Amino acid sequence: MARIDDGHATLITFAADSDVQLWEKEVTPPGVSGGGANDTTTMNNTAWRTFAPKKLKTLTEMSFVAAYDPKVYDEIVLMCNDNQLITITFADGSKLAFWGWINEFTPNRIVEGEQPTAEVTIIPSNQNDSGVEVAPDYTLAP
């Protein structure tokens, strides 16, 4: 398996609007959290507190910075809080698909001589519209 030496181009696709006009400039993919420790210490312990891992995992929030045109506001408003399949296509062609929604679309300052950009935050839901748990799906590059 080869490593990625350049993040260009990492792209994000939304199932609800696959042609929304957002042009990725920086992408922070979701991480994974185990949720911390379960304290298993009892009065029978003699020298050490003991812990065990939790059973469930969390796919953490992701964010990206994108160039945009203000005409996307209507599309973003429709996708805000709309649970949908979101796919990240990494530079090597591998993909991470998961269910989630746009939680925030925050435009940055608009400055003369620079592209308008916005910060976009996505929260993974790990469940489809029927409420069925769906794990994130990572697919290797073809």
JSON list of N, CA and C in Angstrom, two decimals, residues 35-75:
[
{"chain": "A", "resi": 35, "resn": "GLY", "atom": "N", "xyz": [-14.17, 7.12, 23.10]},
{"chain": "A", "resi": 35, "resn": "GLY", "atom": "CA", "xyz": [-15.09, 7.62, 24.13]},
{"chain": "A", "resi": 35, "resn": "GLY", "atom": "C", "xyz": [-14.53, 7.60, 25.54]},
{"chain": "A", "resi": 36, "resn": "GLY", "atom": "N", "xyz": [-13.25, 7.30, 25.69]},
{"chain": "A", "resi": 36, "resn": "GLY", "atom": "CA", "xyz": [-12.68, 7.29, 27.03]},
{"chain": "A", "resi": 36, "resn": "GLY", "atom": "C", "xyz": [-12.80, 5.94, 27.70]},
{"chain": "A", "resi": 37, "resn": "ALA", "atom": "N", "xyz": [-12.46, 5.92, 28.97]},
{"chain": "A", "resi": 37, "resn": "ALA", "atom": "CA", "xyz": [-12.39, 4.66, 29.70]},
{"chain": "A", "resi": 37, "resn": "ALA", "atom": "C", "xyz": [-13.61, 4.43, 30.58]},
{"chain": "A", "resi": 38, "resn": "ASN", "atom": "N", "xyz": [-13.94, 3.16, 30.77]},
{"chain": "A", "resi": 38, "resn": "ASN", "atom": "CA", "xyz": [-14.90, 2.75, 31.80]},
{"chain": "A", "resi": 38, "resn": "ASN", "atom": "C", "xyz": [-14.09, 2.42, 33.05]},
{"chain": "A", "resi": 39, "resn": "ASP", "atom": "N", "xyz": [-14.42, 3.05, 34.15]},
{"chain": "A", "resi": 39, "resn": "ASP", "atom": "CA", "xyz": [-13.71, 2.79, 35.41]},
{"chain": "A", "resi": 39, "resn": "ASP", "atom": "C", "xyz": [-14.19, 1.46, 35.98]},
{"chain": "A", "resi": 40, "resn": "THR", "atom": "N", "xyz": [-13.28, 0.50, 36.09]},
{"chain": "A", "resi": 40, "resn": "THR", "atom": "CA", "xyz": [-13.62, -0.82, 36.62]},
{"chain": "A", "resi": 40, "resn": "THR", "atom": "C", "xyz": [-13.04, -1.05, 38.02]},
{"chain": "A", "resi": 41, "resn": "THR", "atom": "N", "xyz": [-12.58, 0.04, 38.64]},
{"chain": "A", "resi": 41, "resn": "THR", "atom": "CA", "xyz": [-11.98, -0.05, 39.97]},
{"chain": "A", "resi": 41, "resn": "THR", "atom": "C", "xyz": [-13.04, -0.45, 40.99]},
{"chain": "A", "resi": 42, "resn": "THR", "atom": "N", "xyz": [-12.66, -1.36, 41.88]},
{"chain": "A", "resi": 42, "resn": "THR", "atom": "CA", "xyz": [-13.55, -1.76, 42.98]},
{"chain": "A", "resi": 42, "resn": "THR", "atom": "C", "xyz": [-12.77, -1.71, 44.29]},
{"chain": "A", "resi": 43, "resn": "MET", "atom": "N", "xyz": [-13.45, -1.96, 45.36]},
{"chain": "A", "resi": 43, "resn": "MET", "atom": "CA", "xyz": [-12.80, -2.00, 46.66]},
{"chain": "A", "resi": 43, "resn": "MET", "atom": "C", "xyz": [-11.85, -3.18, 46.78]},
{"chain": "A", "resi": 44, "resn": "ASN", "atom": "N", "xyz": [-11.89, -4.10, 45.80]},
{"chain": "A", "resi": 44, "resn": "ASN", "atom": "CA", "xyz": [-10.97, -5.24, 45.80]},
{"chain": "A", "resi": 44, "resn": "ASN", "atom": "C", "xyz": [-9.61, -4.91, 45.20]},
{"chain": "A", "resi": 45, "resn": "ASN", "atom": "N", "xyz": [-9.50, -3.77, 44.49]},
{"chain": "A", "resi": 45, "resn": "ASN", "atom": "CA", "xyz": [-8.19, -3.35, 43.96]},
{"chain": "A", "resi": 45, "resn": "ASN", "atom": "C", "xyz": [-7.27, -3.06, 45.14]},
{"chain": "A", "resi": 46, "resn": "THR", "atom": "N", "xyz": [-5.98, -3.36, 44.96]},
{"chain": "A", "resi": 46, "resn": "THR", "atom": "CA", "xyz": [-5.05, -3.17, 46.07]},
{"chain": "A", "resi": 46, "resn": "THR", "atom": "C", "xyz": [-4.03, -2.05, 45.83]},
{"chain": "A", "resi": 47, "resn": "ALA", "atom": "N", "xyz": [-3.73, -1.74, 44.57]},
{"chain": "A", "resi": 47, "resn": "ALA", "atom": "CA", "xyz": [-2.72, -0.71, 44.33]},
{"chain": "A", "resi": 47, "resn": "ALA", "atom": "C", "xyz": [-3.04, 0.19, 43.14]},
{"chain": "A", "resi": 48, "resn": "TRP", "atom": "N", "xyz": [-3.85, -0.29, 42.24]},
{"chain": "A", "resi": 48, "resn": "TRP", "atom": "CA", "xyz": [-4.08, 0.45, 41.01]},
{"chain": "A", "resi": 48, "resn": "TRP", "atom": "C", "xyz": [-5.56, 0.58, 40.68]},
{"chain": "A", "resi": 49, "resn": "ARG", "atom": "N", "xyz": [-5.93, 1.73, 40.14]},
{"chain": "A", "resi": 49, "resn": "ARG", "atom": "CA", "xyz": [-7.28, 1.88, 39.56]},
{"chain": "A", "resi": 49, "resn": "ARG", "atom": "C", "xyz": [-7.25, 1.14, 38.22]},
{"chain": "A", "resi": 50, "resn": "THR", "atom": "N", "xyz": [-8.33, 0.50, 37.88]},
{"chain": "A", "resi": 50, "resn": "THR", "atom": "CA", "xyz": [-8.38, -0.27, 36.63]},
{"chain": "A", "resi": 50, "resn": "THR", "atom": "C", "xyz": [-9.45, 0.30, 35.71]},
{"chain": "A", "resi": 51, "resn": "PHE", "atom": "N", "xyz": [-9.23, 0.08, 34.40]},
{"chain": "A", "resi": 51, "resn": "PHE", "atom": "CA", "xyz": [-10.12, 0.64, 33.39]},
{"chain": "A", "resi": 51, "resn": "PHE", "atom": "C", "xyz": [-10.30, -0.36, 32.25]},
{"chain": "A", "resi": 52, "resn": "ALA", "atom": "N", "xyz": [-11.39, -0.19, 31.52]},
{"chain": "A", "resi": 52, "resn": "ALA", "atom": "CA", "xyz": [-11.66, -1.02, 30.34]},
{"chain": "A", "resi": 52, "resn": "ALA", "atom": "C", "xyz": [-12.15, -0.09, 29.23]},
{"chain": "A", "resi": 53, "resn": "PRO", "atom": "N", "xyz": [-11.92, -0.48, 27.98]},
{"chain": "A", "resi": 53, "resn": "PRO", "atom": "CA", "xyz": [-12.41, 0.37, 26.88]},
{"chain": "A", "resi": 53, "resn": "PRO", "atom": "C", "xyz": [-13.92, 0.24, 26.72]},
{"chain": "A", "resi": 54, "resn": "LYS", "atom": "N", "xyz": [-14.51, 1.30, 26.22]},
{"chain": "A", "resi": 54, "resn": "LYS", "atom": "CA", "xyz": [-15.94, 1.26, 25.90]},
{"chain": "A", "resi": 54, "resn": "LYS", "atom": "C", "xyz": [-16.15, 0.37, 24.67]},
{"chain": "A", "resi": 55, "resn": "LYS", "atom": "N", "xyz": [-17.36, -0.06, 24.44]},
{"chain": "A", "resi": 55, "resn": "LYS", "atom": "CA", "xyz": [-17.68, -0.93, 23.30]},
{"chain": "A", "resi": 55, "resn": "LYS", "atom": "C", "xyz": [-17.95, -0.12, 22.03]},
{"chain": "A", "resi": 56, "resn": "LEU", "atom": "N", "xyz": [-18.48, 1.10, 22.16]},
{"chain": "A", "resi": 56, "resn": "LEU", "atom": "CA", "xyz": [-18.88, 1.89, 21.00]},
{"chain": "A", "resi": 56, "resn": "LEU", "atom": "C", "xyz": [-17.82, 2.91, 20.61]},
{"chain": "A", "resi": 57, "resn": "LYS", "atom": "N", "xyz": [-17.81, 3.27, 19.36]},
{"chain": "A", "resi": 57, "resn": "LYS", "atom": "CA", "xyz": [-16.86, 4.26, 18.84]},
{"chain": "A", "resi": 57, "resn": "LYS", "atom": "C", "xyz": [-17.65, 5.45, 18.32]},
{"chain": "A", "resi": 58, "resn": "THR", "atom": "N", "xyz": [-16.97, 6.59, 18.19]},
{"chain": "A", "resi": 58, "resn": "THR", "atom": "CA", "xyz": [-17.57, 7.79, 17.63]},
{"chain": "A", "resi": 58, "resn": "THR", "atom": "C", "xyz": [-16.76, 8.23, 16.42]},
{"chain": "A", "resi": 59, "resn": "LEU", "atom": "N", "xyz": [-17.43, 8.46, 15.30]},
{"chain": "A", "resi": 59, "resn": "LEU", "atom": "CA", "xyz": [-16.78, 9.12, 14.17]},
{"chain": "A", "resi": 59, "resn": "LEU", "atom": "C", "xyz": [-16.90, 10.61, 14.46]},
{"chain": "A", "resi": 60, "resn": "THR", "atom": "N", "xyz": [-15.78, 11.29, 14.60]},
{"chain": "A", "resi": 60, "resn": "THR", "atom": "CA", "xyz": [-15.79, 12.67, 15.07]},
{"chain": "A", "resi": 60, "resn": "THR", "atom": "C", "xyz": [-16.14, 13.65, 13.95]},
{"chain": "A", "resi": 61, "resn": "GLU", "atom": "N", "xyz": [-16.44, 14.87, 14.35]},
{"chain": "A", "resi": 61, "resn": "GLU", "atom": "CA", "xyz": [-16.77, 15.92, 13.38]},
{"chain": "A", "resi": 61, "resn": "GLU", "atom": "C", "xyz": [-15.65, 16.09, 12.37]},
{"chain": "A", "resi": 62, "resn": "MET", "atom": "N", "xyz": [-16.02, 16.54, 11.19]},
{"chain": "A", "resi": 62, "resn": "MET", "atom": "CA", "xyz": [-15.03, 16.89, 10.19]},
{"chain": "A", "resi": 62, "resn": "MET", "atom": "C", "xyz": [-15.31, 18.32, 9.74]},
{"chain": "A", "resi": 63, "resn": "SER", "atom": "N", "xyz": [-14.32, 18.92, 9.10]},
{"chain": "A", "resi": 63, "resn": "SER", "atom": "CA", "xyz": [-14.52, 20.28, 8.60]},
{"chain": "A", "resi": 63, "resn": "SER", "atom": "C", "xyz": [-13.72, 20.47, 7.33]},
{"chain": "A", "resi": 64, "resn": "PHE", "atom": "N", "xyz": [-14.10, 21.49, 6.60]},
{"chain": "A", "resi": 64, "resn": "PHE", "atom": "CA", "xyz": [-13.30, 21.87, 5.45]},
{"chain": "A", "resi": 64, "resn": "PHE", "atom": "C", "xyz": [-13.49, 23.35, 5.15]},
{"chain": "A", "resi": 65, "resn": "VAL", "atom": "N", "xyz": [-12.50, 23.91, 4.50]},
{"chain": "A", "resi": 65, "resn": "VAL", "atom": "CA", "xyz": [-12.56, 25.28, 4.02]},
{"chain": "A", "resi": 65, "resn": "VAL", "atom": "C", "xyz": [-12.79, 25.19, 2.52]},
{"chain": "A", "resi": 66, "resn": "ALA", "atom": "N", "xyz": [-13.76, 25.97, 2.05]},
{"chain": "A", "resi": 66, "resn": "ALA", "atom": "CA", "xyz": [-14.08, 25.92, 0.62]},
{"chain": "A", "resi": 66, "resn": "ALA", "atom": "C", "xyz": [-14.25, 27.32, 0.05]},
{"chain": "A", "resi": 67, "resn": "ALA", "atom": "N", "xyz": [-13.83, 27.48, -1.19]},
{"chain": "A", "resi": 67, "resn": "ALA", "atom": "CA", "xyz": [-14.20, 28.67, -1.95]},
{"chain": "A", "resi": 67, "resn": "ALA", "atom": "C", "xyz": [-15.67, 28.49, -2.33]},
{"chain": "A", "resi": 68, "resn": "TYR", "atom": "N", "xyz": [-16.39, 29.58, -2.43]},
{"chain": "A", "resi": 68, "resn": "TYR", "atom": "CA", "xyz": [-17.81, 29.47, -2.74]},
{"chain": "A", "resi": 68, "resn": "TYR", "atom": "C", "xyz": [-18.28, 30.73, -3.47]},
{"chain": "A", "resi": 69, "resn": "ASP", "atom": "N", "xyz": [-19.45, 30.61, -4.05]},
{"chain": "A", "resi": 69, "resn": "ASP", "atom": "CA", "xyz": [-20.14, 31.74, -4.63]},
{"chain": "A", "resi": 69, "resn": "ASP", "atom": "C", "xyz": [-21.39, 31.93, -3.76]},
{"chain": "A", "resi": 70, "resn": "PRO", "atom": "N", "xyz": [-21.75, 33.16, -3.42]},
{"chain": "A", "resi": 70, "resn": "PRO", "atom": "CA", "xyz": [-22.93, 33.36, -2.56]},
{"chain": "A", "resi": 70, "resn": "PRO", "atom": "C", "xyz": [-24.21, 32.71, -3.08]},
{"chain": "A", "resi": 71, "resn": "LYS", "atom": "N", "xyz": [-24.27, 32.38, -4.36]},
{"chain": "A", "resi": 71, "resn": "LYS", "atom": "CA", "xyz": [-25.48, 31.75, -4.89]},
{"chain": "A", "resi": 71, "resn": "LYS", "atom": "C", "xyz": [-25.73, 30.36, -4.28]},
{"chain": "A", "resi": 72, "resn": "VAL", "atom": "N", "xyz": [-24.78, 29.80, -3.52]},
{"chain": "A", "resi": 72, "resn": "VAL", "atom": "CA", "xyz": [-24.99, 28.48, -2.91]},
{"chain": "A", "resi": 72, "resn": "VAL", "atom": "C", "xyz": [-25.78, 28.55, -1.61]},
{"chain": "A", "resi": 73, "resn": "TYR", "atom": "N", "xyz": [-26.08, 29.75, -1.12]},
{"chain": "A", "resi": 73, "resn": "TYR", "atom": "CA", "xyz": [-26.77, 29.84, 0.17]},
{"chain": "A", "resi": 73, "resn": "TYR", "atom": "C", "xyz": [-28.03, 29.00, 0.23]},
{"chain": "A", "resi": 74, "resn": "ASP", "atom": "N", "xyz": [-28.89, 29.08, -0.81]},
{"chain": "A", "resi": 74, "resn": "ASP", "atom": "CA", "xyz": [-30.12, 28.30, -0.80]},
{"chain": "A", "resi": 74, "resn": "ASP", "atom": "C", "xyz": [-29.85, 26.80, -0.69]},
{"chain": "A", "resi": 75, "resn": "GLU", "atom": "N", "xyz": [-28.83, 26.33, -1.42]},
{"chain": "A", "resi": 75, "resn": "GLU", "atom": "CA", "xyz": [-28.49, 24.90, -1.37]},
{"chain": "A", "resi": 75, "resn": "GLU", "atom": "C", "xyz": [-27.96, 24.51, 0.00]}
]
